[in-house]
Amino acid sequence: MDDEQLRQLVRRTLDLRLENEKRLLDYGFLRRTHKKQLTSSGEVKSDERFTFKVERREGLRVSYIVERNDQPVPAAELAKTHDRIREVAAERRAETPEQRRKREAGEKKASGERDYLQEFPNAAEFKLAGMEKVGGRDTYIVDFQPRPGYKPKDMKARIFEKVRGRVWIDKAESQFLKMDAEVFDTVSIGFGVLAKIEKGTQFHLEQTRLPDGFWAPAKQLMKFDARVMLVKSMRNEMETTYREFRRLDAPVRAVASAQ
């Protein structure tokens, strides 16, 4: 396949990924986040692990913490969480049509912030690096790097000018199985220090195909450097894994956090 054919394949893969995110709202699962911070010499500064349960309660799809550092949260804390879920559900039921419209508009705007990803196929040039079996499935191995002359239409899309990597795309269904990417130069995607992505930042994503045919997130890993007081460098690692997927009773589009 040439560059343009690969571009169309990647575009199809991105469309499917966005569709997967919508369908994910119809599933419950456990999500474990592992945050680690290392000093410049490699010593562990902090190490935290949190497991969240995503399920349906009181007519809402909710997310709440069930384990902290791989230990169950106290029963009293869990009881308060469930009380808070009931409160949120009651607030939703008491909403006026105007309040509901504003809330749903805000949720739609938040989800729309990912639209800049749709620029990626135009922002990169692609090369077929071969084929490989991943988890028993045939995949295309596609390398990507910035496309010369590309002008980002969105400030967040500026990251595409400084990123390169490799993606494994399922040959039969055009879904990605995994992706590795690296930011090879510091890039600003907004205002202030927090809107700067440092050189050397690494991303790793994985998806898995469930028995019902749905492609669900399996793993997300990000490694990045951050400066403390603009001088001391700290290495940060954030890994999120997903497990125990199950279909909810019926499609839902409301998500509440009980944290």
Short mmCIF file of C-alpha atoms in Angstrom, two decimals:
data_model
loop_
_atom_site.label_atom_id
_atom_site.label_comp_id
_atom_site.label_asym_id
_atom_site.label_seq_id
_atom_site.Cartn_x
_atom_site.Cartn_y
_atom_site.Cartn_z
CA MET A 1 0.00 0.00 0.00
CA ASP A 2 1.19 3.53 -0.79
CA ASP A 3 1.02 6.56 1.50
CA GLU A 4 -2.48 7.60 0.41
CA GLN A 5 -3.92 4.10 0.85
CA LEU A 6 -2.40 3.91 4.31
CA ARG A 7 -3.80 7.36 5.08
CA GLN A 8 -7.30 6.11 4.26
CA LEU A 9 -6.75 3.02 6.41
CA VAL A 10 -5.65 5.15 9.37
CA ARG A 11 -8.64 7.44 8.86
CA ARG A 12 -10.94 4.42 8.98
CA THR A 13 -9.19 3.20 12.12
CA LEU A 14 -9.70 6.56 13.84
CA ASP A 15 -13.39 6.62 12.90
CA LEU A 16 -13.78 3.17 14.44
CA ARG A 17 -11.95 4.28 17.59
CA LEU A 18 -14.39 7.17 18.09
CA GLU A 19 -17.29 4.77 17.55
CA ASN A 20 -15.74 2.43 20.14
CA GLU A 21 -15.69 5.26 22.68
CA LYS A 22 -19.42 5.78 22.19
CA ARG A 23 -20.17 2.06 22.49
CA LEU A 24 -18.03 1.83 25.63
CA LEU A 25 -20.79 3.74 27.44
CA ASP A 26 -22.87 0.58 27.19
CA TYR A 27 -20.35 -1.50 29.17
CA GLY A 28 -19.36 -1.81 32.79
CA PHE A 29 -15.77 -2.67 33.73
CA LEU A 30 -12.92 -2.17 36.19
CA ARG A 31 -10.32 0.49 35.42
CA ARG A 32 -7.00 0.46 37.30
CA THR A 33 -4.70 3.48 37.23
CA HIS A 34 -1.09 3.20 38.37
CA LYS A 35 0.74 6.50 38.88
CA LYS A 36 4.45 6.50 39.54
CA GLN A 37 6.93 9.35 39.93
CA LEU A 38 10.69 8.82 39.74
CA THR A 39 13.60 11.13 40.50
CA SER A 40 16.23 11.88 37.87
CA SER A 41 18.36 9.13 39.45
CA GLY A 42 15.59 6.55 39.13
CA GLU A 43 14.44 6.49 42.77
CA VAL A 44 10.69 6.08 43.33
CA LYS A 45 9.27 9.33 44.68
CA SER A 46 5.64 8.22 44.78
CA ASP A 47 3.68 5.13 43.75
CA GLU A 48 -0.13 5.12 43.79
CA ARG A 49 -2.70 2.66 42.45
CA PHE A 50 -6.44 3.20 42.18
CA THR A 51 -9.13 0.86 40.85
CA PHE A 52 -12.46 2.28 39.72
CA LYS A 53 -15.67 0.40 39.05
CA VAL A 54 -17.83 1.54 36.16
CA GLU A 55 -21.40 0.30 36.33
CA ARG A 56 -25.08 1.28 36.38
CA ARG A 57 -26.63 2.54 39.60
CA GLU A 58 -29.78 4.56 40.16
CA GLY A 59 -30.29 4.82 36.41
CA LEU A 60 -26.84 6.34 35.84
CA ARG A 61 -23.62 4.94 34.51
CA VAL A 62 -21.21 5.78 37.33
CA SER A 63 -17.52 5.51 38.10
CA TYR A 64 -16.25 5.22 41.67
CA ILE A 65 -13.15 4.00 43.49
CA VAL A 66 -13.22 0.48 44.95
CA GLU A 67 -9.51 -0.11 45.67
CA ARG A 68 -6.68 2.14 46.78
CA ASN A 69 -3.16 0.75 46.47
CA ASP A 70 -4.74 -2.63 45.67
CA GLN A 71 -6.64 -2.70 48.98
CA PRO A 72 -10.45 -2.45 49.15
CA VAL A 73 -11.72 0.93 50.29
CA PRO A 74 -13.35 0.88 53.74
CA ALA A 75 -17.00 -0.10 53.82
CA ALA A 76 -17.94 3.25 55.35
CA GLU A 77 -16.31 5.12 52.46
CA LEU A 78 -18.08 2.92 49.93
CA ALA A 79 -21.41 3.56 51.67
CA LYS A 80 -20.84 7.32 51.40
CA THR A 81 -20.06 6.89 47.72
CA HIS A 82 -23.34 5.09 47.13
CA ASP A 83 -25.18 7.81 49.08
CA ARG A 84 -23.59 10.41 46.81
CA ILE A 85 -24.68 8.45 43.72
CA ARG A 86 -28.28 8.50 44.98
CA GLU A 87 -28.00 12.26 45.52
CA VAL A 88 -26.70 12.83 42.00
CA ALA A 89 -29.46 10.65 40.56
CA ALA A 90 -32.08 12.65 42.47
CA GLU A 91 -30.57 15.90 41.19
CA ARG A 92 -30.74 14.60 37.62
CA ARG A 93 -34.39 13.61 38.03
CA ALA A 94 -35.18 17.09 39.40
CA GLU A 95 -33.52 18.94 36.50
CA THR A 96 -35.59 21.35 34.47
CA PRO A 97 -35.50 20.95 30.68
CA GLU A 98 -33.20 23.98 30.47
CA GLN A 99 -30.80 22.60 33.10
CA ARG A 100 -30.71 19.27 31.29
CA ARG A 101 -30.02 20.99 27.97
CA LYS A 102 -27.10 22.98 29.43
CA ARG A 103 -25.60 19.89 31.09
CA GLU A 104 -25.88 17.78 27.96
CA ALA A 105 -24.40 20.62 25.89
CA GLY A 106 -21.43 20.76 28.25
CA GLU A 107 -20.94 16.99 28.03
CA LYS A 108 -21.10 17.16 24.23
CA LYS A 109 -18.54 19.98 24.16
CA ALA A 110 -16.17 18.00 26.38
CA SER A 111 -16.39 14.96 24.13
CA GLY A 112 -15.87 17.17 21.07
CA GLU A 113 -12.45 18.21 22.34
CA ARG A 114 -11.12 14.94 20.87
CA ASP A 115 -12.06 16.03 17.35
CA TYR A 116 -8.53 17.27 16.73
CA LEU A 117 -7.50 13.60 16.42
CA GLN A 118 -9.31 13.56 13.10
CA GLU A 119 -6.54 15.78 11.75
CA PHE A 120 -3.96 13.07 12.28
CA PRO A 121 -4.35 11.30 8.89
CA ASN A 122 -3.60 14.59 7.12
CA ALA A 123 -0.82 15.56 9.52
CA ALA A 124 1.37 12.48 9.06
CA GLU A 125 2.98 10.49 6.31
CA PHE A 126 2.77 6.72 6.52
CA LYS A 127 4.86 3.74 5.53
CA LEU A 128 3.97 0.06 5.60
CA ALA A 129 6.67 -1.60 7.72
CA GLY A 130 5.38 -5.16 7.30
CA MET A 131 2.80 -7.51 8.73
CA GLU A 132 2.69 -9.34 12.05
CA LYS A 133 0.39 -11.51 14.16
CA VAL A 134 -0.69 -9.84 17.39
CA GLY A 135 -2.80 -11.91 19.75
CA GLY A 136 -3.41 -14.38 16.96
CA ARG A 137 -4.70 -11.70 14.55
CA ASP A 138 -3.05 -10.55 11.33
CA THR A 139 -2.04 -6.89 11.43
CA TYR A 140 -0.50 -4.25 9.23
CA ILE A 141 2.50 -2.52 10.82
CA VAL A 142 2.32 1.15 9.89
CA ASP A 143 5.03 3.68 10.74
CA PHE A 144 4.21 7.38 10.87
CA GLN A 145 6.04 10.68 11.15
CA PRO A 146 5.16 14.36 10.59
CA ARG A 147 4.10 15.25 7.08
CA PRO A 148 6.25 18.04 5.58
CA GLY A 149 4.30 21.23 5.05
CA TYR A 150 1.42 20.29 7.34
CA LYS A 151 -0.29 23.28 9.00
CA PRO A 152 -2.37 22.37 12.09
CA LYS A 153 -5.94 23.67 12.17
CA ASP A 154 -6.23 23.28 15.94
CA MET A 155 -3.72 24.25 18.62
CA LYS A 156 -3.85 20.76 20.13
CA ALA A 157 -3.07 19.29 16.72
CA ARG A 158 0.37 20.90 16.91
CA ILE A 159 1.55 17.75 18.64
CA PHE A 160 1.36 15.97 15.28
CA GLU A 161 4.27 18.14 14.09
CA LYS A 162 6.51 16.57 16.74
CA VAL A 163 5.41 12.94 17.04
CA ARG A 164 6.43 9.71 15.34
CA GLY A 165 5.65 6.09 15.99
CA ARG A 166 4.15 2.81 14.89
CA VAL A 167 0.63 1.38 14.89
CA TRP A 168 -0.55 -2.22 14.44
CA ILE A 169 -3.88 -2.31 12.55
CA ASP A 170 -6.08 -5.40 12.38
CA LYS A 171 -6.18 -6.58 8.77
CA ALA A 172 -9.72 -7.97 8.93
CA GLU A 173 -11.53 -5.20 10.86
CA SER A 174 -9.29 -2.09 10.52
CA GLN A 175 -9.17 -1.68 14.31
CA PHE A 176 -5.85 -0.84 15.96
CA LEU A 177 -4.45 -3.44 18.34
CA LYS A 178 -1.62 -1.34 19.69
CA MET A 179 0.28 1.86 19.09
CA ASP A 180 3.61 3.29 20.21
CA ALA A 181 4.41 6.98 19.79
CA GLU A 182 7.13 9.37 20.94
CA VAL A 183 7.29 13.16 21.05
CA PHE A 184 10.73 13.97 19.64
CA ASP A 185 10.68 17.70 20.43
CA THR A 186 8.92 19.86 23.02
CA VAL A 187 5.63 21.27 21.76
CA SER A 188 3.17 23.79 23.20
CA ILE A 189 -0.51 22.96 22.64
CA GLY A 190 -2.04 25.75 24.70
CA PHE A 191 -1.18 28.39 27.27
CA GLY A 192 0.94 28.01 30.39
CA VAL A 193 3.38 25.39 31.61
CA LEU A 194 0.76 22.62 31.82
CA ALA A 195 0.02 22.98 28.10
CA LYS A 196 3.54 21.94 27.12
CA ILE A 197 4.40 18.38 26.11
CA GLU A 198 8.06 17.67 26.77
CA LYS A 199 10.50 16.03 24.41
CA GLY A 200 10.77 12.30 25.14
CA THR A 201 7.11 11.84 26.16
CA GLN A 202 6.01 8.31 25.20
CA PHE A 203 2.55 6.87 24.60
CA HIS A 204 1.47 3.24 24.36
CA LEU A 205 -2.13 2.13 23.63
CA GLU A 206 -3.70 -1.31 23.31
CA GLN A 207 -7.16 -2.56 22.38
CA THR A 208 -8.68 -6.01 22.69
CA ARG A 209 -11.57 -7.68 20.90
CA LEU A 210 -14.28 -8.95 23.26
CA PRO A 211 -16.19 -12.18 22.51
CA ASP A 212 -19.20 -10.13 21.34
CA GLY A 213 -17.06 -8.39 18.73
CA PHE A 214 -16.64 -5.07 20.56
CA TRP A 215 -13.14 -3.58 20.59
CA ALA A 216 -12.46 -2.35 24.11
CA PRO A 217 -9.52 -0.47 25.63
CA ALA A 218 -6.99 -2.79 27.24
CA LYS A 219 -4.06 -0.61 28.25
CA GLN A 220 -2.84 2.99 28.12
CA LEU A 221 0.64 4.01 29.20
CA MET A 222 2.21 7.46 29.22
CA LYS A 223 5.75 8.35 30.30
CA PHE A 224 6.76 11.98 30.56
CA ASP A 225 9.13 14.35 32.32
CA ALA A 226 7.99 17.26 34.45
CA ARG A 227 10.01 20.00 36.09
CA VAL A 228 9.53 20.92 39.73
CA MET A 229 10.10 24.62 40.39
CA LEU A 230 11.33 24.83 36.78
CA VAL A 231 14.61 23.12 37.77
CA LYS A 232 14.32 19.61 39.16
CA SER A 233 13.22 16.99 36.63
CA MET A 234 10.87 14.18 37.65
CA ARG A 235 9.95 11.17 35.51
CA ASN A 236 6.25 10.36 35.57
CA GLU A 237 4.57 7.15 34.47
CA MET A 238 0.81 6.63 34.28
CA GLU A 239 -0.58 3.24 33.30
CA THR A 240 -4.28 2.46 32.97
CA THR A 241 -5.58 -1.06 32.43
CA TYR A 242 -9.13 -2.34 31.89
CA ARG A 243 -10.74 -5.67 32.76
CA GLU A 244 -13.99 -7.51 33.53
CA PHE A 245 -16.08 -5.95 30.77
CA ARG A 246 -19.81 -6.62 30.86
CA ARG A 247 -22.76 -5.24 28.94
CA LEU A 248 -25.06 -2.94 30.89
CA ASP A 249 -28.81 -3.62 30.78
CA ALA A 250 -29.54 -0.98 28.15
CA PRO A 251 -27.71 1.82 26.33
CA VAL A 252 -26.94 4.80 28.55
CA ARG A 253 -25.46 8.19 27.81
CA ALA A 254 -25.24 9.73 31.27
CA VAL A 255 -22.02 9.38 33.20
CA ALA A 256 -21.50 10.50 36.79
CA SER A 257 -18.41 10.43 38.95
CA ALA A 258 -18.88 9.72 42.62
CA GLN A 259 -15.40 10.79 43.68
#
